[in-house]
Amino acid sequence: MDQRLTEYTITDLEDNIKIYRLTLKQCYYQLKLDSNMKLKFRDHETEVAVVYFRSGYSPHQYPTEHEWEARRTIEKSAAIKCPWIGAQLAGSKKIQQVLTNYRELVNFQSDRTCSNMMDTFAKIYSLDSDNADRECLLNKVRKNPHGYVLKPQREGGGNNLFGQAAFNFLESVSETDLESYILMERLKPMVHENILVRANQPLHLDEMDSEFGTFGYVLGSRDSVLDQAQYGHLFRTKPAADNEGGTIKGTAGHDAPFLIF
């Protein structure tokens, strides 16, 4: 849904802009680099100005070397990538965990800003084998599994482990596999009453919680930021009893905040 709105906005700006939807495998067969590192179609030499990734965020989306080679070709090109590989990795759970460490965060912001930011963070912990506190953390999860969330390096929802599932995972996972997860204190959002409208399901008042996120962009090169801004927001609501909600799966819905000043 969200990517279609982006597509329609672009075509509203200029009728001559062409938008192609390709899988990574199709990119391997149809795209190439010219001598100036411009990304072009093999059959009609049309240059690709922007690549907007709707796939390529999980290992299973690279089943063969063709998908990896397509990604390498795109990354080496002069086309604008959304996101480029560095930005994609910077948004991973591991980097989120690292940036909750004040000593790391202060490399990018002032002391005052870092202090304000730290006040908003949930506690996130590394599960690397060189973390001296790892066994103590794992024992805390075993004693109170409902107070924590285990998160892998995945995007798109449906991958986190909560409660008993987190406990069972800790009892069976190898130390090596555990290092690919981070541990976060579970958030306890405000619960409110609302009605979730879903296809072919009756309406009823239920306890809900909501998530507020902002849209923004940053345009730049490896050396400088050319432009950046925050535009709009997304407000999603799900049943409070559910660990995770997804609008595509029908377990959450788009909502609008009612602000009281």
Tab-separated table of N, CA and C in Angstrom, residues 159-220:
chain	number	residue	atom	x	y	z
A	159	ASN	N	9.064	-11.861	13.506
A	159	ASN	CA	10.298	-12.593	13.772
A	159	ASN	C	10.719	-12.565	15.237
A	160	ASN	N	10.138	-11.677	16.027
A	160	ASN	CA	10.540	-11.533	17.420
A	160	ASN	C	9.972	-12.663	18.276
A	161	LEU	N	10.648	-12.917	19.389
A	161	LEU	CA	10.232	-13.981	20.307
A	161	LEU	C	9.841	-13.370	21.647
A	162	PHE	N	8.652	-13.743	22.116
A	162	PHE	CA	8.101	-13.186	23.349
A	162	PHE	C	7.805	-14.308	24.340
A	163	GLY	N	7.831	-13.960	25.633
A	163	GLY	CA	7.326	-14.848	26.670
A	163	GLY	C	7.883	-16.258	26.632
A	164	GLN	N	6.978	-17.246	26.655
A	164	GLN	CA	7.381	-18.644	26.699
A	164	GLN	C	8.172	-19.043	25.464
A	165	ALA	N	7.851	-18.449	24.319
A	165	ALA	CA	8.602	-18.758	23.095
A	165	ALA	C	10.061	-18.326	23.236
A	166	ALA	N	10.286	-17.185	23.880
A	166	ALA	CA	11.654	-16.725	24.120
A	166	ALA	C	12.373	-17.670	25.078
A	167	PHE	N	11.673	-18.095	26.123
A	167	PHE	CA	12.250	-19.033	27.093
A	167	PHE	C	12.632	-20.348	26.416
A	168	ASN	N	11.717	-20.897	25.624
A	168	ASN	CA	11.990	-22.169	24.946
A	168	ASN	C	13.164	-22.050	23.981
A	169	PHE	N	13.254	-20.906	23.314
A	169	PHE	CA	14.348	-20.692	22.371
A	169	PHE	C	15.690	-20.690	23.092
A	170	LEU	N	15.756	-20.024	24.230
A	170	LEU	CA	17.005	-19.956	24.985
A	170	LEU	C	17.461	-21.326	25.457
A	171	GLU	N	16.516	-22.214	25.703
A	171	GLU	CA	16.860	-23.546	26.182
A	171	GLU	C	17.362	-24.455	25.069
A	172	SER	N	17.183	-24.054	23.818
A	172	SER	CA	17.539	-24.947	22.705
A	172	SER	C	18.581	-24.375	21.747
A	173	VAL	N	18.795	-23.064	21.764
A	173	VAL	CA	19.659	-22.430	20.773
A	173	VAL	C	21.139	-22.625	21.118
A	174	SER	N	21.974	-22.691	20.090
A	174	SER	CA	23.416	-22.771	20.297
A	174	SER	C	23.967	-21.384	20.621
A	175	GLU	N	25.149	-21.337	21.231
A	175	GLU	CA	25.754	-20.051	21.573
A	175	GLU	C	26.035	-19.220	20.327
A	176	THR	N	26.428	-19.884	19.249
A	176	THR	CA	26.729	-19.170	18.004
A	176	THR	C	25.481	-18.516	17.434
A	177	ASP	N	24.369	-19.256	17.385
A	177	ASP	CA	23.124	-18.700	16.849
A	177	ASP	C	22.578	-17.586	17.739
A	178	LEU	N	22.814	-17.702	19.038
A	178	LEU	CA	22.313	-16.692	19.971
A	178	LEU	C	22.932	-15.322	19.698
A	179	GLU	N	24.149	-15.297	19.179
A	179	GLU	CA	24.835	-14.033	18.917
A	179	GLU	C	24.150	-13.199	17.836
A	180	SER	N	23.296	-13.828	17.037
A	180	SER	CA	22.598	-13.083	15.981
A	180	SER	C	21.331	-12.403	16.507
A	181	TYR	N	21.086	-12.476	17.805
A	181	TYR	CA	19.922	-11.848	18.436
A	181	TYR	C	20.377	-10.730	19.369
A	182	ILE	N	19.457	-9.795	19.616
A	182	ILE	CA	19.656	-8.813	20.684
A	182	ILE	C	18.493	-8.973	21.664
A	183	LEU	N	18.701	-8.535	22.885
A	183	LEU	CA	17.683	-8.647	23.932
A	183	LEU	C	17.207	-7.250	24.310
A	184	MET	N	15.894	-7.048	24.300
A	184	MET	CA	15.337	-5.738	24.633
A	184	MET	C	14.307	-5.866	25.743
A	185	GLU	N	14.330	-4.925	26.675
A	185	GLU	CA	13.265	-4.868	27.669
A	185	GLU	C	11.944	-4.615	26.963
A	186	ARG	N	10.919	-5.329	27.367
A	186	ARG	CA	9.642	-5.198	26.675
A	186	ARG	C	8.961	-3.880	27.037
A	187	LEU	N	8.493	-3.187	26.007
A	187	LEU	CA	7.760	-1.944	26.215
A	187	LEU	C	6.346	-2.233	26.705
A	188	LYS	N	5.830	-1.355	27.514
A	188	LYS	CA	4.459	-1.490	28.012
A	188	LYS	C	3.683	-0.231	27.630
A	189	PRO	N	3.171	-0.186	26.405
A	189	PRO	CA	2.474	1.018	25.943
A	189	PRO	C	1.141	1.220	26.655
A	190	MET	N	0.646	2.439	26.579
A	190	MET	CA	-0.643	2.771	27.174
A	190	MET	C	-1.752	1.991	26.466
A	191	VAL	N	-2.639	1.400	27.234
A	191	VAL	CA	-3.760	0.629	26.685
A	191	VAL	C	-4.999	1.516	26.636
A	192	HIS	N	-5.719	1.452	25.536
A	192	HIS	CA	-6.945	2.235	25.380
A	192	HIS	C	-7.989	1.385	24.670
A	193	GLU	N	-9.220	1.823	24.693
A	193	GLU	CA	-10.295	1.085	24.033
A	193	GLU	C	-10.519	1.630	22.630
A	194	ASN	N	-10.697	0.706	21.680
A	194	ASN	CA	-10.915	1.110	20.299
A	194	ASN	C	-11.575	-0.047	19.555
A	195	ILE	N	-11.974	0.221	18.329
A	195	ILE	CA	-12.597	-0.796	17.480
A	195	ILE	C	-11.726	-0.994	16.250
A	196	LEU	N	-11.302	-2.227	16.013
A	196	LEU	CA	-10.496	-2.552	14.842
A	196	LEU	C	-11.421	-3.026	13.725
A	197	VAL	N	-11.404	-2.313	12.614
A	197	VAL	CA	-12.271	-2.638	11.478
A	197	VAL	C	-11.529	-3.596	10.555
A	198	ARG	N	-12.056	-4.837	10.430
A	198	ARG	CA	-11.428	-5.856	9.589
A	198	ARG	C	-12.468	-6.491	8.685
A	199	ALA	N	-12.034	-6.921	7.522
A	199	ALA	CA	-12.948	-7.514	6.545
A	199	ALA	C	-13.567	-8.798	7.087
A	200	ASN	N	-14.884	-8.914	6.933
A	200	ASN	CA	-15.622	-10.138	7.265
A	200	ASN	C	-15.522	-10.522	8.737
A	201	GLN	N	-15.294	-9.545	9.609
A	201	GLN	CA	-15.251	-9.817	11.038
A	201	GLN	C	-16.140	-8.813	11.767
A	202	PRO	N	-16.828	-9.268	12.817
A	202	PRO	CA	-17.730	-8.362	13.538
A	202	PRO	C	-16.953	-7.270	14.271
A	203	LEU	N	-17.613	-6.134	14.462
A	203	LEU	CA	-17.005	-5.025	15.185
A	203	LEU	C	-17.266	-5.172	16.678
A	204	HIS	N	-16.241	-4.962	17.472
A	204	HIS	CA	-16.457	-4.952	18.921
A	204	HIS	C	-15.367	-4.113	19.581
A	205	LEU	N	-15.726	-3.508	20.698
A	205	LEU	CA	-14.807	-2.675	21.459
A	205	LEU	C	-13.802	-3.568	22.169
A	206	ASP	N	-12.525	-3.212	22.068
A	206	ASP	CA	-11.485	-4.063	22.643
A	206	ASP	C	-10.360	-3.193	23.196
A	207	GLU	N	-9.521	-3.804	24.036
A	207	GLU	CA	-8.345	-3.105	24.543
A	207	GLU	C	-7.263	-3.105	23.470
A	208	MET	N	-6.713	-1.927	23.187
A	208	MET	CA	-5.737	-1.755	22.115
A	208	MET	C	-4.512	-1.000	22.626
A	209	ASP	N	-3.423	-1.127	21.885
A	209	ASP	CA	-2.297	-0.214	22.049
A	209	ASP	C	-1.835	0.233	20.668
A	210	SER	N	-1.093	1.316	20.624
A	210	SER	CA	-0.769	1.945	19.343
A	210	SER	C	0.717	2.242	19.227
A	211	GLU	N	1.146	2.389	17.985
A	211	GLU	CA	2.541	2.716	17.675
A	211	GLU	C	2.566	3.910	16.729
A	212	PHE	N	3.371	4.891	17.078
A	212	PHE	CA	3.491	6.116	16.277
A	212	PHE	C	4.869	6.156	15.630
A	213	GLY	N	4.901	6.302	14.309
A	213	GLY	CA	6.169	6.395	13.592
A	213	GLY	C	6.148	7.556	12.625
A	214	THR	N	7.318	8.099	12.339
A	214	THR	CA	7.406	9.242	11.435
A	214	THR	C	8.051	8.843	10.114
A	215	PHE	N	7.655	9.520	9.052
A	215	PHE	CA	8.278	9.368	7.746
A	215	PHE	C	9.316	10.472	7.557
A	216	GLY	N	10.423	10.125	6.950
A	216	GLY	CA	11.432	11.118	6.657
A	216	GLY	C	12.364	10.620	5.576
A	217	TYR	N	13.253	11.478	5.153
A	217	TYR	CA	14.228	11.063	4.151
A	217	TYR	C	15.537	11.803	4.379
A	218	VAL	N	16.610	11.210	3.892
A	218	VAL	CA	17.899	11.876	3.844
A	218	VAL	C	18.515	11.550	2.494
A	219	LEU	N	18.956	12.570	1.785
A	219	LEU	CA	19.568	12.412	0.463
A	219	LEU	C	21.010	12.872	0.552
A	220	GLY	N	21.933	12.003	0.167
A	220	GLY	CA	23.330	12.383	0.265
A	220	GLY	C	24.240	11.419	-0.453
